[in-house]
Amino acid sequence: MGNMQCPPEDAAHLASIAQDICPFPNYNPNPLYHNILSINSSLHLRNHYIAVQSSLTPKQLEDFTQGLRTTFGRDGNVTLGGVGVVALSLAVLFDTLARQVRGEWVSDSGPIPGLFVKNLRGYYPAHVYTASEYLRLVPHIANNPTRMIEESERYQKQLVIDHQSWDKLVENHTMAMKDDTTAVNVFMGQYIAVSISLHLSRITHFTGNLLDINANASPTGGNIWNLNCDPKAADKEFLAKVKNSDKRTQEAFESCSPKSGHVPQTWLQHIAKLVFADVMFLPAQSGYANPDSVIAHREHFDLKADALKKWVE
C-alpha cells in the first residue's frame, strides 16, 4: 500500500506538472472524506462548521442556523456527531444547507455533489448512490438510537451487496468497472461501509469481528487509465519539462522513478498510478488501521458551542 520509495508530496508535485500537459483525472476525493473519517474527525468537523458559517451573510447565517435547529431541536446536540460517518454526514449537511441558503438548487438524491471523485462520463458505481443516501439520512436519525442501528445495519448490508455485484462485473471484464475514477469511488464506498461498521460498534458496544472489505480494494495494475492525450507525445514534453526544471522537481522525479531501472510504458501513466496508490492509502494513514482506538473514540457534537448565530432565540 502506498508508495514506499515515492513520498506522496513528490507524486503530487509531479502530477501537477503532468496534468498541465495531459489532464488525467484528479483522484483525490474531497478532503472531508479522509479528514473526517479519521481519528481527528471532531477537530476537522468543528473547523469545517466554523468555515461554512463564516462564508455566509448575516441573513444566510440566520437561515442556516434555523435549518439546523429544525433538524436537531433546541438542544443542538448530535449523538456521536463528532466521529466517523455521523461527523461526515454533518459536514455534508452543513455544505447542503449553505448552498440552499445562498439560493442554489441542491438535489436530494444521487451522488452527493463534490464528495466523490468526478467521472467525466457521469458514471458512478452503486456504492456511491447507497453511501450518499445513507449520509443524507443520518442527521435525521442521529439522536434516535433504535432507528440509527436499524438503518445503519441496512445500509451496511447494501454496500456489501453493491461491492459483491461490482466484483462480478470486474470478473466478467466489464471495462467501465475498471475505470480509474470508478475504482477510487468504489474504494470510498468500501471505507464508508467500514465506517458504518465502526459506528455500529460504538452504538452497540460490539467487540466481535468488524466488517473488513479492504482486502478487496481494486489494485492499480488492472485499471484503465484515462490519459486524455497522446501518451508518447506527452511523455516527451513531460521529460523535457523535468529536464529543464528546478531542483525540487528533479529530486521528486528521482524519488518517484522506478528503482529497478525499468522504464515505464509511459511516464504519465506511472505518475497517475502513484497518485492513485496514495489515495488508496489515505484511510490507513488517517488512523483507521487501528479500529480499537477508533471505536473507543466516542464524542457527541454540540452545534451550539461553535454557532456564530444565537442558537435559541
PDB file of C-alpha atoms in Angstrom:
ATOM      1  CA  MET A   1       0.000   0.000   0.000  1.00  0.00           C
ATOM      2  CA  GLY A   2       1.206   3.496  -0.766  1.00  0.00           C
ATOM      3  CA  ASN A   3       4.497   4.360  -2.434  1.00  0.00           C
ATOM      4  CA  MET A   4       7.333   3.357  -0.157  1.00  0.00           C
ATOM      5  CA  GLN A   5      10.001   4.969  -2.335  1.00  0.00           C
ATOM      6  CA  CYS A   6       7.974   7.964  -3.532  1.00  0.00           C
ATOM      7  CA  PRO A   7       6.615  10.363  -0.884  1.00  0.00           C
ATOM      8  CA  PRO A   8       3.023  11.499  -1.573  1.00  0.00           C
ATOM      9  CA  GLU A   9       4.129  15.132  -1.812  1.00  0.00           C
ATOM     10  CA  ASP A  10       6.602  14.230  -4.565  1.00  0.00           C
ATOM     11  CA  ALA A  11       3.978  12.288  -6.509  1.00  0.00           C
ATOM     12  CA  ALA A  12       1.556  15.208  -6.154  1.00  0.00           C
ATOM     13  CA  HIS A  13       4.223  17.668  -7.334  1.00  0.00           C
ATOM     14  CA  LEU A  14       4.953  15.630 -10.454  1.00  0.00           C
ATOM     15  CA  ALA A  15       1.237  15.147 -11.058  1.00  0.00           C
ATOM     16  CA  SER A  16       0.706  18.922 -11.071  1.00  0.00           C
ATOM     17  CA  ILE A  17       3.267  19.193 -13.890  1.00  0.00           C
ATOM     18  CA  ALA A  18       1.966  16.150 -15.769  1.00  0.00           C
ATOM     19  CA  GLN A  19      -1.651  17.306 -15.607  1.00  0.00           C
ATOM     20  CA  ASP A  20      -0.731  20.589 -17.281  1.00  0.00           C
ATOM     21  CA  ILE A  21       0.465  18.506 -20.228  1.00  0.00           C
ATOM     22  CA  CYS A  22      -2.096  15.696 -20.079  1.00  0.00           C
ATOM     23  CA  PRO A  23      -5.206  16.422 -17.974  1.00  0.00           C
ATOM     24  CA  PHE A  24      -5.715  12.987 -16.440  1.00  0.00           C
ATOM     25  CA  PRO A  25      -8.353  12.863 -13.657  1.00  0.00           C
ATOM     26  CA  ASN A  26      -7.810  14.178 -10.157  1.00  0.00           C
ATOM     27  CA  TYR A  27      -8.097  11.060  -7.994  1.00  0.00           C
ATOM     28  CA  ASN A  28      -8.137  12.908  -4.673  1.00  0.00           C
ATOM     29  CA  PRO A  29     -11.574  12.836  -3.059  1.00  0.00           C
ATOM     30  CA  ASN A  30     -12.998  15.797  -1.175  1.00  0.00           C
ATOM     31  CA  PRO A  31     -10.749  16.441   1.875  1.00  0.00           C
ATOM     32  CA  LEU A  32     -13.824  15.943   4.070  1.00  0.00           C
ATOM     33  CA  TYR A  33     -13.673  12.236   3.254  1.00  0.00           C
ATOM     34  CA  HIS A  34     -10.247  11.477   4.658  1.00  0.00           C
ATOM     35  CA  ASN A  35     -10.173  14.302   7.268  1.00  0.00           C
ATOM     36  CA  ILE A  36     -13.460  13.481   8.931  1.00  0.00           C
ATOM     37  CA  LEU A  37     -13.200   9.708   8.591  1.00  0.00           C
ATOM     38  CA  SER A  38     -10.129   9.910  10.803  1.00  0.00           C
ATOM     39  CA  ILE A  39      -9.126   9.777  14.441  1.00  0.00           C
ATOM     40  CA  ASN A  40      -9.208  13.617  14.495  1.00  0.00           C
ATOM     41  CA  SER A  41     -12.685  13.845  12.984  1.00  0.00           C
ATOM     42  CA  SER A  42     -14.208  16.163  15.610  1.00  0.00           C
ATOM     43  CA  LEU A  43     -11.489  18.789  15.133  1.00  0.00           C
ATOM     44  CA  HIS A  44     -11.879  18.753  11.351  1.00  0.00           C
ATOM     45  CA  LEU A  45     -15.664  18.895  11.655  1.00  0.00           C
ATOM     46  CA  ARG A  46     -15.549  21.846  14.044  1.00  0.00           C
ATOM     47  CA  ASN A  47     -13.217  23.737  11.713  1.00  0.00           C
ATOM     48  CA  HIS A  48     -15.468  22.979   8.746  1.00  0.00           C
ATOM     49  CA  TYR A  49     -18.564  24.070  10.692  1.00  0.00           C
ATOM     50  CA  ILE A  50     -16.997  27.436  11.526  1.00  0.00           C
ATOM     51  CA  ALA A  51     -15.664  27.922   7.986  1.00  0.00           C
ATOM     52  CA  VAL A  52     -19.075  27.266   6.409  1.00  0.00           C
ATOM     53  CA  GLN A  53     -20.811  29.698   8.783  1.00  0.00           C
ATOM     54  CA  SER A  54     -18.155  32.349   8.202  1.00  0.00           C
ATOM     55  CA  SER A  55     -18.779  32.186   4.443  1.00  0.00           C
ATOM     56  CA  LEU A  56     -22.425  33.273   4.833  1.00  0.00           C
ATOM     57  CA  THR A  57     -24.042  36.710   5.020  1.00  0.00           C
ATOM     58  CA  PRO A  58     -25.932  37.569   8.249  1.00  0.00           C
ATOM     59  CA  LYS A  59     -29.291  36.684   6.656  1.00  0.00           C
ATOM     60  CA  GLN A  60     -27.921  33.460   5.174  1.00  0.00           C
ATOM     61  CA  LEU A  61     -26.402  32.530   8.537  1.00  0.00           C
ATOM     62  CA  GLU A  62     -29.756  33.079  10.236  1.00  0.00           C
ATOM     63  CA  ASP A  63     -31.448  30.741   7.737  1.00  0.00           C
ATOM     64  CA  PHE A  64     -28.588  28.218   8.045  1.00  0.00           C
ATOM     65  CA  THR A  65     -28.879  28.127  11.855  1.00  0.00           C
ATOM     66  CA  GLN A  66     -32.655  27.817  11.631  1.00  0.00           C
ATOM     67  CA  GLY A  67     -32.209  24.828   9.330  1.00  0.00           C
ATOM     68  CA  LEU A  68     -30.006  23.122  11.909  1.00  0.00           C
ATOM     69  CA  ARG A  69     -32.426  23.966  14.739  1.00  0.00           C
ATOM     70  CA  THR A  70     -35.276  22.460  12.722  1.00  0.00           C
ATOM     71  CA  THR A  71     -33.325  19.217  12.293  1.00  0.00           C
ATOM     72  CA  PHE A  72     -31.773  18.868  15.768  1.00  0.00           C
ATOM     73  CA  GLY A  73     -34.011  20.907  18.072  1.00  0.00           C
ATOM     74  CA  ARG A  74     -33.237  23.456  20.765  1.00  0.00           C
ATOM     75  CA  ASP A  75     -30.555  21.293  22.417  1.00  0.00           C
ATOM     76  CA  GLY A  76     -28.379  21.269  19.303  1.00  0.00           C
ATOM     77  CA  ASN A  77     -26.636  18.083  20.384  1.00  0.00           C
ATOM     78  CA  VAL A  78     -25.812  15.299  17.905  1.00  0.00           C
ATOM     79  CA  THR A  79     -25.196  11.836  19.343  1.00  0.00           C
ATOM     80  CA  LEU A  80     -21.717  10.653  18.282  1.00  0.00           C
ATOM     81  CA  GLY A  81     -21.725  13.572  15.846  1.00  0.00           C
ATOM     82  CA  GLY A  82     -18.052  14.277  16.383  1.00  0.00           C
ATOM     83  CA  VAL A  83     -16.830  10.981  14.961  1.00  0.00           C
ATOM     84  CA  GLY A  84     -16.933   8.810  11.853  1.00  0.00           C
ATOM     85  CA  VAL A  85     -19.889   8.640   9.490  1.00  0.00           C
ATOM     86  CA  VAL A  86     -22.062  10.842  11.695  1.00  0.00           C
ATOM     87  CA  ALA A  87     -19.429  13.573  11.525  1.00  0.00           C
ATOM     88  CA  LEU A  88     -19.192  13.118   7.755  1.00  0.00           C
ATOM     89  CA  SER A  89     -22.975  13.345   7.441  1.00  0.00           C
ATOM     90  CA  LEU A  90     -22.933  16.612   9.413  1.00  0.00           C
ATOM     91  CA  ALA A  91     -20.250  18.050   7.130  1.00  0.00           C
ATOM     92  CA  VAL A  92     -22.408  17.130   4.134  1.00  0.00           C
ATOM     93  CA  LEU A  93     -25.440  18.712   5.807  1.00  0.00           C
ATOM     94  CA  PHE A  94     -23.523  21.945   6.509  1.00  0.00           C
ATOM     95  CA  ASP A  95     -22.499  22.190   2.852  1.00  0.00           C
ATOM     96  CA  THR A  96     -26.021  21.385   1.651  1.00  0.00           C
ATOM     97  CA  LEU A  97     -27.680  23.960   3.908  1.00  0.00           C
ATOM     98  CA  ALA A  98     -25.105  26.580   2.922  1.00  0.00           C
ATOM     99  CA  ARG A  99     -25.880  26.062  -0.760  1.00  0.00           C
ATOM    100  CA  GLN A 100     -29.606  26.228  -0.118  1.00  0.00           C
ATOM    101  CA  VAL A 101     -29.497  29.493   1.872  1.00  0.00           C
ATOM    102  CA  ARG A 102     -27.412  31.011  -0.937  1.00  0.00           C
ATOM    103  CA  GLY A 103     -30.282  30.215  -3.263  1.00  0.00           C
ATOM    104  CA  GLU A 104     -28.567  27.350  -5.083  1.00  0.00           C
ATOM    105  CA  TRP A 105     -30.521  24.306  -6.195  1.00  0.00           C
ATOM    106  CA  VAL A 106     -29.372  21.144  -4.431  1.00  0.00           C
ATOM    107  CA  SER A 107     -30.556  17.675  -5.395  1.00  0.00           C
ATOM    108  CA  ASP A 108     -31.784  15.470  -2.583  1.00  0.00           C
ATOM    109  CA  SER A 109     -30.839  12.283  -4.431  1.00  0.00           C
ATOM    110  CA  GLY A 110     -27.947  10.831  -6.407  1.00  0.00           C
ATOM    111  CA  PRO A 111     -24.222  11.243  -5.648  1.00  0.00           C
ATOM    112  CA  ILE A 112     -23.506  13.940  -3.068  1.00  0.00           C
ATOM    113  CA  PRO A 113     -22.029  16.862  -5.058  1.00  0.00           C
ATOM    114  CA  GLY A 114     -18.313  17.298  -4.577  1.00  0.00           C
ATOM    115  CA  LEU A 115     -17.795  14.407  -2.159  1.00  0.00           C
ATOM    116  CA  PHE A 116     -16.803  11.684  -4.606  1.00  0.00           C
ATOM    117  CA  VAL A 117     -14.329  11.773  -7.498  1.00  0.00           C
ATOM    118  CA  LYS A 118     -15.830  13.239 -10.648  1.00  0.00           C
ATOM    119  CA  ASN A 119     -16.268  10.876 -13.566  1.00  0.00           C
ATOM    120  CA  LEU A 120     -16.311  12.725 -16.887  1.00  0.00           C
ATOM    121  CA  ARG A 121     -18.753  10.219 -18.375  1.00  0.00           C
ATOM    122  CA  GLY A 122     -21.122  10.687 -15.464  1.00  0.00           C
ATOM    123  CA  TYR A 123     -20.880   7.059 -14.309  1.00  0.00           C
ATOM    124  CA  TYR A 124     -20.841   6.287 -10.578  1.00  0.00           C
ATOM    125  CA  PRO A 125     -20.920   2.790  -9.044  1.00  0.00           C
ATOM    126  CA  ALA A 126     -23.833   1.663  -6.883  1.00  0.00           C
ATOM    127  CA  HIS A 127     -21.693   2.216  -3.757  1.00  0.00           C
ATOM    128  CA  VAL A 128     -21.830   5.988  -4.338  1.00  0.00           C
ATOM    129  CA  TYR A 129     -25.632   6.090  -4.529  1.00  0.00           C
ATOM    130  CA  THR A 130     -26.038   3.917  -1.419  1.00  0.00           C
ATOM    131  CA  ALA A 131     -23.474   5.878   0.618  1.00  0.00           C
ATOM    132  CA  SER A 132     -24.968   9.216  -0.476  1.00  0.00           C
ATOM    133  CA  GLU A 133     -28.469   8.122   0.550  1.00  0.00           C
ATOM    134  CA  TYR A 134     -27.187   6.981   3.941  1.00  0.00           C
ATOM    135  CA  LEU A 135     -25.219  10.157   4.660  1.00  0.00           C
ATOM    136  CA  ARG A 136     -28.249  12.311   3.816  1.00  0.00           C
ATOM    137  CA  LEU A 137     -30.399  10.258   6.191  1.00  0.00           C
ATOM    138  CA  VAL A 138     -28.065  10.139   9.214  1.00  0.00           C
ATOM    139  CA  PRO A 139     -28.634  13.690  10.570  1.00  0.00           C
ATOM    140  CA  HIS A 140     -32.363  12.991  10.815  1.00  0.00           C
ATOM    141  CA  ILE A 141     -31.907   9.803  12.878  1.00  0.00           C
ATOM    142  CA  ALA A 142     -28.670  10.566  14.754  1.00  0.00           C
ATOM    143  CA  ASN A 143     -30.442  11.086  18.088  1.00  0.00           C
ATOM    144  CA  ASN A 144     -32.675   8.030  17.684  1.00  0.00           C
ATOM    145  CA  PRO A 145     -30.516   5.015  18.682  1.00  0.00           C
ATOM    146  CA  THR A 146     -33.025   2.357  17.608  1.00  0.00           C
ATOM    147  CA  ARG A 147     -33.560   3.846  14.168  1.00  0.00           C
ATOM    148  CA  MET A 148     -29.837   4.535  13.776  1.00  0.00           C
ATOM    149  CA  ILE A 149     -28.960   0.886  14.413  1.00  0.00           C
ATOM    150  CA  GLU A 150     -31.669  -0.399  12.066  1.00  0.00           C
ATOM    151  CA  GLU A 151     -30.765   1.921   9.189  1.00  0.00           C
ATOM    152  CA  SER A 152     -27.002   1.551   9.621  1.00  0.00           C
ATOM    153  CA  GLU A 153     -27.293  -2.237   9.502  1.00  0.00           C
ATOM    154  CA  ARG A 154     -29.489  -1.992   6.399  1.00  0.00           C
ATOM    155  CA  TYR A 155     -27.162   0.325   4.516  1.00  0.00           C
ATOM    156  CA  GLN A 156     -24.068  -1.610   5.566  1.00  0.00           C
ATOM    157  CA  LYS A 157     -25.571  -4.790   4.113  1.00  0.00           C
ATOM    158  CA  GLN A 158     -26.491  -2.930   0.915  1.00  0.00           C
ATOM    159  CA  LEU A 159     -22.933  -1.643   0.495  1.00  0.00           C
ATOM    160  CA  VAL A 160     -21.632  -5.203   0.815  1.00  0.00           C
ATOM    161  CA  ILE A 161     -24.144  -6.309  -1.856  1.00  0.00           C
ATOM    162  CA  ASP A 162     -23.064  -3.379  -4.055  1.00  0.00           C
ATOM    163  CA  HIS A 163     -19.464  -4.482  -3.792  1.00  0.00           C
ATOM    164  CA  GLN A 164     -20.202  -8.124  -4.496  1.00  0.00           C
ATOM    165  CA  SER A 165     -22.072  -7.081  -7.647  1.00  0.00           C
ATOM    166  CA  TRP A 166     -19.183  -4.850  -8.687  1.00  0.00           C
ATOM    167  CA  ASP A 167     -16.709  -7.710  -8.170  1.00  0.00           C
ATOM    168  CA  LYS A 168     -18.744  -9.891 -10.517  1.00  0.00           C
ATOM    169  CA  LEU A 169     -18.730  -7.201 -13.189  1.00  0.00           C
ATOM    170  CA  VAL A 170     -14.947  -6.914 -12.890  1.00  0.00           C
ATOM    171  CA  GLU A 171     -14.588 -10.681 -13.132  1.00  0.00           C
ATOM    172  CA  ASN A 172     -16.678 -10.565 -16.320  1.00  0.00           C
ATOM    173  CA  HIS A 173     -14.265  -7.989 -17.740  1.00  0.00           C
ATOM    174  CA  THR A 174     -16.815  -5.193 -17.934  1.00  0.00           C
ATOM    175  CA  MET A 175     -14.437  -2.404 -18.913  1.00  0.00           C
ATOM    176  CA  ALA A 176     -16.323   0.505 -17.334  1.00  0.00           C
ATOM    177  CA  MET A 177     -15.906  -1.126 -13.949  1.00  0.00           C
ATOM    178  CA  LYS A 178     -12.119  -0.822 -14.161  1.00  0.00           C
ATOM    179  CA  ASP A 179     -12.110   2.887 -14.975  1.00  0.00           C
ATOM    180  CA  ASP A 180      -9.619   4.674 -12.695  1.00  0.00           C
ATOM    181  CA  THR A 181     -12.074   7.176 -11.167  1.00  0.00           C
ATOM    182  CA  THR A 182     -14.658   4.420 -10.715  1.00  0.00           C
ATOM    183  CA  ALA A 183     -12.097   2.383  -8.771  1.00  0.00           C
ATOM    184  CA  VAL A 184     -11.493   5.329  -6.394  1.00  0.00           C
ATOM    185  CA  ASN A 185     -15.235   5.813  -5.857  1.00  0.00           C
ATOM    186  CA  VAL A 186     -15.671   2.096  -5.171  1.00  0.00           C
ATOM    187  CA  PHE A 187     -12.858   2.307  -2.637  1.00  0.00           C
ATOM    188  CA  MET A 188     -14.537   5.303  -0.967  1.00  0.00           C
ATOM    189  CA  GLY A 189     -17.771   3.335  -0.770  1.00  0.00           C
ATOM    190  CA  GLN A 190     -15.891   0.453   0.831  1.00  0.00           C
ATOM    191  CA  TYR A 191     -14.462   2.671   3.547  1.00  0.00           C
ATOM    192  CA  ILE A 192     -17.822   4.239   4.250  1.00  0.00           C
ATOM    193  CA  ALA A 193     -19.092   0.669   4.744  1.00  0.00           C
ATOM    194  CA  VAL A 194     -16.209   0.007   7.157  1.00  0.00           C
ATOM    195  CA  SER A 195     -17.007   3.301   8.908  1.00  0.00           C
ATOM    196  CA  ILE A 196     -20.631   2.231   9.319  1.00  0.00           C
ATOM    197  CA  SER A 197     -19.355  -0.979  10.892  1.00  0.00           C
ATOM    198  CA  LEU A 198     -17.248   1.060  13.320  1.00  0.00           C
ATOM    199  CA  HIS A 199     -20.221   3.301  14.062  1.00  0.00           C
ATOM    200  CA  LEU A 200     -22.424   0.293  14.860  1.00  0.00           C
ATOM    201  CA  SER A 201     -19.696  -0.983  17.188  1.00  0.00           C
ATOM    202  CA  ARG A 202     -19.747   2.319  19.054  1.00  0.00           C
ATOM    203  CA  ILE A 203     -23.520   2.244  19.448  1.00  0.00           C
ATOM    204  CA  THR A 204     -23.906  -1.421  20.384  1.00  0.00           C
ATOM    205  CA  HIS A 205     -20.550  -1.866  22.157  1.00  0.00           C
ATOM    206  CA  PHE A 206     -19.934  -4.807  19.842  1.00  0.00           C
ATOM    207  CA  THR A 207     -16.497  -6.396  20.323  1.00  0.00           C
ATOM    208  CA  GLY A 208     -16.527  -9.095  17.641  1.00  0.00           C
ATOM    209  CA  ASN A 209     -15.103  -9.030  14.121  1.00  0.00           C
ATOM    210  CA  LEU A 210     -15.665  -5.832  12.182  1.00  0.00           C
ATOM    211  CA  LEU A 211     -16.654  -5.648   8.556  1.00  0.00           C
ATOM    212  CA  ASP A 212     -13.467  -5.960   6.515  1.00  0.00           C
ATOM    213  CA  ILE A 213     -13.701  -5.418   2.792  1.00  0.00           C
ATOM    214  CA  ASN A 214     -10.419  -3.561   2.453  1.00  0.00           C
ATOM    215  CA  ALA A 215      -8.742  -6.717   1.202  1.00  0.00           C
ATOM    216  CA  ASN A 216     -10.836  -6.477  -1.958  1.00  0.00           C
ATOM    217  CA  ALA A 217      -9.638  -2.965  -2.827  1.00  0.00           C
ATOM    218  CA  SER A 218      -9.029  -2.520  -6.517  1.00  0.00           C
ATOM    219  CA  PRO A 219      -5.322  -2.897  -7.406  1.00  0.00           C
ATOM    220  CA  THR A 220      -3.655  -0.278  -9.573  1.00  0.00           C
ATOM    221  CA  GLY A 221      -2.466  -2.771 -12.161  1.00  0.00           C
ATOM    222  CA  GLY A 222      -5.753  -3.713 -13.846  1.00  0.00           C
ATOM    223  CA  ASN A 223      -7.337  -0.296 -14.126  1.00  0.00           C
ATOM    224  CA  ILE A 224      -7.969   1.734 -17.256  1.00  0.00           C
ATOM    225  CA  TRP A 225      -6.014   4.993 -17.024  1.00  0.00           C
ATOM    226  CA  ASN A 226      -7.784   7.949 -18.579  1.00  0.00           C
ATOM    227  CA  LEU A 227      -4.906   9.867 -20.128  1.00  0.00           C
ATOM    228  CA  ASN A 228      -6.592  12.488 -22.269  1.00  0.00           C
ATOM    229  CA  CYS A 229      -3.693  12.926 -24.652  1.00  0.00           C
ATOM    230  CA  ASP A 230      -1.238  11.157 -26.926  1.00  0.00           C
ATOM    231  CA  PRO A 231       0.889   9.324 -24.301  1.00  0.00           C
ATOM    232  CA  LYS A 232       4.084   9.266 -26.376  1.00  0.00           C
ATOM    233  CA  ALA A 233       3.923  12.958 -27.252  1.00  0.00           C
ATOM    234  CA  ALA A 234       3.015  13.828 -23.650  1.00  0.00           C
ATOM    235  CA  ASP A 235       5.938  11.784 -22.331  1.00  0.00           C
ATOM    236  CA  LYS A 236       8.397  13.706 -24.490  1.00  0.00           C
ATOM    237  CA  GLU A 237       7.004  17.026 -23.311  1.00  0.00           C
ATOM    238  CA  PHE A 238       6.963  15.908 -19.677  1.00  0.00           C
ATOM    239  CA  LEU A 239      10.567  14.648 -19.717  1.00  0.00           C
ATOM    240  CA  ALA A 240      11.725  17.842 -21.418  1.00  0.00           C
ATOM    241  CA  LYS A 241       9.985  19.944 -18.785  1.00  0.00           C
ATOM    242  CA  VAL A 242      11.521  17.905 -15.959  1.00  0.00           C
ATOM    243  CA  LYS A 243      14.981  18.176 -17.513  1.00  0.00           C
ATOM    244  CA  ASN A 244      14.745  21.968 -17.570  1.00  0.00           C
ATOM    245  CA  SER A 245      13.046  22.320 -14.198  1.00  0.00           C
ATOM    246  CA  ASP A 246      14.180  23.364 -10.716  1.00  0.00           C
ATOM    247  CA  LYS A 247      15.933  21.239  -8.105  1.00  0.00           C
ATOM    248  CA  ARG A 248      12.671  20.430  -6.307  1.00  0.00           C
ATOM    249  CA  THR A 249      11.209  18.826  -9.434  1.00  0.00           C
ATOM    250  CA  GLN A 250      14.430  16.983 -10.258  1.00  0.00           C
ATOM    251  CA  GLU A 251      14.522  15.469  -6.768  1.00  0.00           C
ATOM    252  CA  ALA A 252      10.844  14.473  -6.940  1.00  0.00           C
ATOM    253  CA  PHE A 253      11.409  12.812 -10.307  1.00  0.00           C
ATOM    254  CA  GLU A 254      14.381  10.893  -8.916  1.00  0.00           C
ATOM    255  CA  SER A 255      12.491   9.683  -5.853  1.00  0.00           C
ATOM    256  CA  CYS A 256       9.467   8.572  -7.885  1.00  0.00           C
ATOM    257  CA  SER A 257      11.320   6.853 -10.742  1.00  0.00           C
ATOM    258  CA  PRO A 258      11.173   3.035 -10.738  1.00  0.00           C
ATOM    259  CA  LYS A 259      14.167   1.837  -8.717  1.00  0.00           C
ATOM    260  CA  SER A 260      14.706  -1.302 -10.752  1.00  0.00           C
ATOM    261  CA  GLY A 261      15.849   0.759 -13.713  1.00  0.00           C
ATOM    262  CA  HIS A 262      12.723  -0.307 -15.581  1.00  0.00           C
ATOM    263  CA  VAL A 263      11.382   2.485 -17.768  1.00  0.00           C
ATOM    264  CA  PRO A 264       7.563   2.583 -17.518  1.00  0.00           C
ATOM    265  CA  GLN A 265       5.481   2.162 -20.642  1.00  0.00           C
ATOM    266  CA  THR A 266       4.518   5.830 -20.265  1.00  0.00           C
ATOM    267  CA  TRP A 267       5.688   8.255 -17.583  1.00  0.00           C
ATOM    268  CA  LEU A 268       2.250   9.887 -17.400  1.00  0.00           C
ATOM    269  CA  GLN A 269       0.634   6.551 -16.586  1.00  0.00           C
ATOM    270  CA  HIS A 270       3.339   5.848 -13.999  1.00  0.00           C
ATOM    271  CA  ILE A 271       2.608   9.136 -12.217  1.00  0.00           C
ATOM    272  CA  ALA A 272      -1.147   8.555 -12.390  1.00  0.00           C
ATOM    273  CA  LYS A 273      -0.619   5.172 -10.697  1.00  0.00           C
ATOM    274  CA  LEU A 274       1.498   6.752  -7.947  1.00  0.00           C
ATOM    275  CA  VAL A 275      -1.164   9.333  -7.121  1.00  0.00           C
ATOM    276  CA  PHE A 276      -3.886   6.689  -7.301  1.00  0.00           C
ATOM    277  CA  ALA A 277      -1.987   4.431  -4.881  1.00  0.00           C
ATOM    278  CA  ASP A 278      -1.551   7.279  -2.391  1.00  0.00           C
ATOM    279  CA  VAL A 279      -5.288   7.969  -2.449  1.00  0.00           C
ATOM    280  CA  MET A 280      -5.962   4.292  -1.736  1.00  0.00           C
ATOM    281  CA  PHE A 281      -3.641   4.518   1.278  1.00  0.00           C
ATOM    282  CA  LEU A 282      -5.350   7.577   2.839  1.00  0.00           C
ATOM    283  CA  PRO A 283      -7.757   5.721   5.187  1.00  0.00           C
ATOM    284  CA  ALA A 284      -4.898   3.747   6.754  1.00  0.00           C
ATOM    285  CA  GLN A 285      -2.917   6.964   7.241  1.00  0.00           C
ATOM    286  CA  SER A 286      -5.922   8.616   8.886  1.00  0.00           C
ATOM    287  CA  GLY A 287      -5.936   6.178  11.820  1.00  0.00           C
ATOM    288  CA  TYR A 288      -8.449   3.607  10.569  1.00  0.00           C
ATOM    289  CA  ALA A 289      -5.715   0.982  10.596  1.00  0.00           C
ATOM    290  CA  ASN A 290      -6.278   0.808  14.369  1.00  0.00           C
ATOM    291  CA  PRO A 291     -10.015   0.062  14.790  1.00  0.00           C
ATOM    292  CA  ASP A 292      -9.756  -0.385  18.578  1.00  0.00           C
ATOM    293  CA  SER A 293      -8.780   3.238  19.090  1.00  0.00           C
ATOM    294  CA  VAL A 294     -11.355   4.388  16.536  1.00  0.00           C
ATOM    295  CA  ILE A 295     -14.196   2.525  18.287  1.00  0.00           C
ATOM    296  CA  ALA A 296     -13.121   3.907  21.654  1.00  0.00           C
ATOM    297  CA  HIS A 297     -13.425   7.419  20.238  1.00  0.00           C
ATOM    298  CA  ARG A 298     -16.970   8.432  21.214  1.00  0.00           C
ATOM    299  CA  GLU A 299     -17.799  12.115  21.034  1.00  0.00           C
ATOM    300  CA  HIS A 300     -21.079  13.966  20.680  1.00  0.00           C
ATOM    301  CA  PHE A 301     -21.176  17.226  18.718  1.00  0.00           C
ATOM    302  CA  ASP A 302     -22.638  20.375  20.231  1.00  0.00           C
ATOM    303  CA  LEU A 303     -23.885  22.590  17.418  1.00  0.00           C
ATOM    304  CA  LYS A 304     -24.492  25.458  19.850  1.00  0.00           C
ATOM    305  CA  ALA A 305     -20.892  25.583  21.043  1.00  0.00           C
ATOM    306  CA  ASP A 306     -19.483  26.971  17.779  1.00  0.00           C
ATOM    307  CA  ALA A 307     -22.642  28.541  16.354  1.00  0.00           C
ATOM    308  CA  LEU A 308     -21.900  32.046  15.058  1.00  0.00           C
ATOM    309  CA  LYS A 309     -25.594  32.922  15.327  1.00  0.00           C
ATOM    310  CA  LYS A 310     -27.531  32.815  18.596  1.00  0.00           C
ATOM    311  CA  TRP A 311     -28.865  29.269  18.753  1.00  0.00           C
ATOM    312  CA  VAL A 312     -32.006  29.785  20.864  1.00  0.00           C
ATOM    313  CA  GLU A 313     -33.928  32.971  20.095  1.00  0.00           C
TER     314      GLU A 313
END
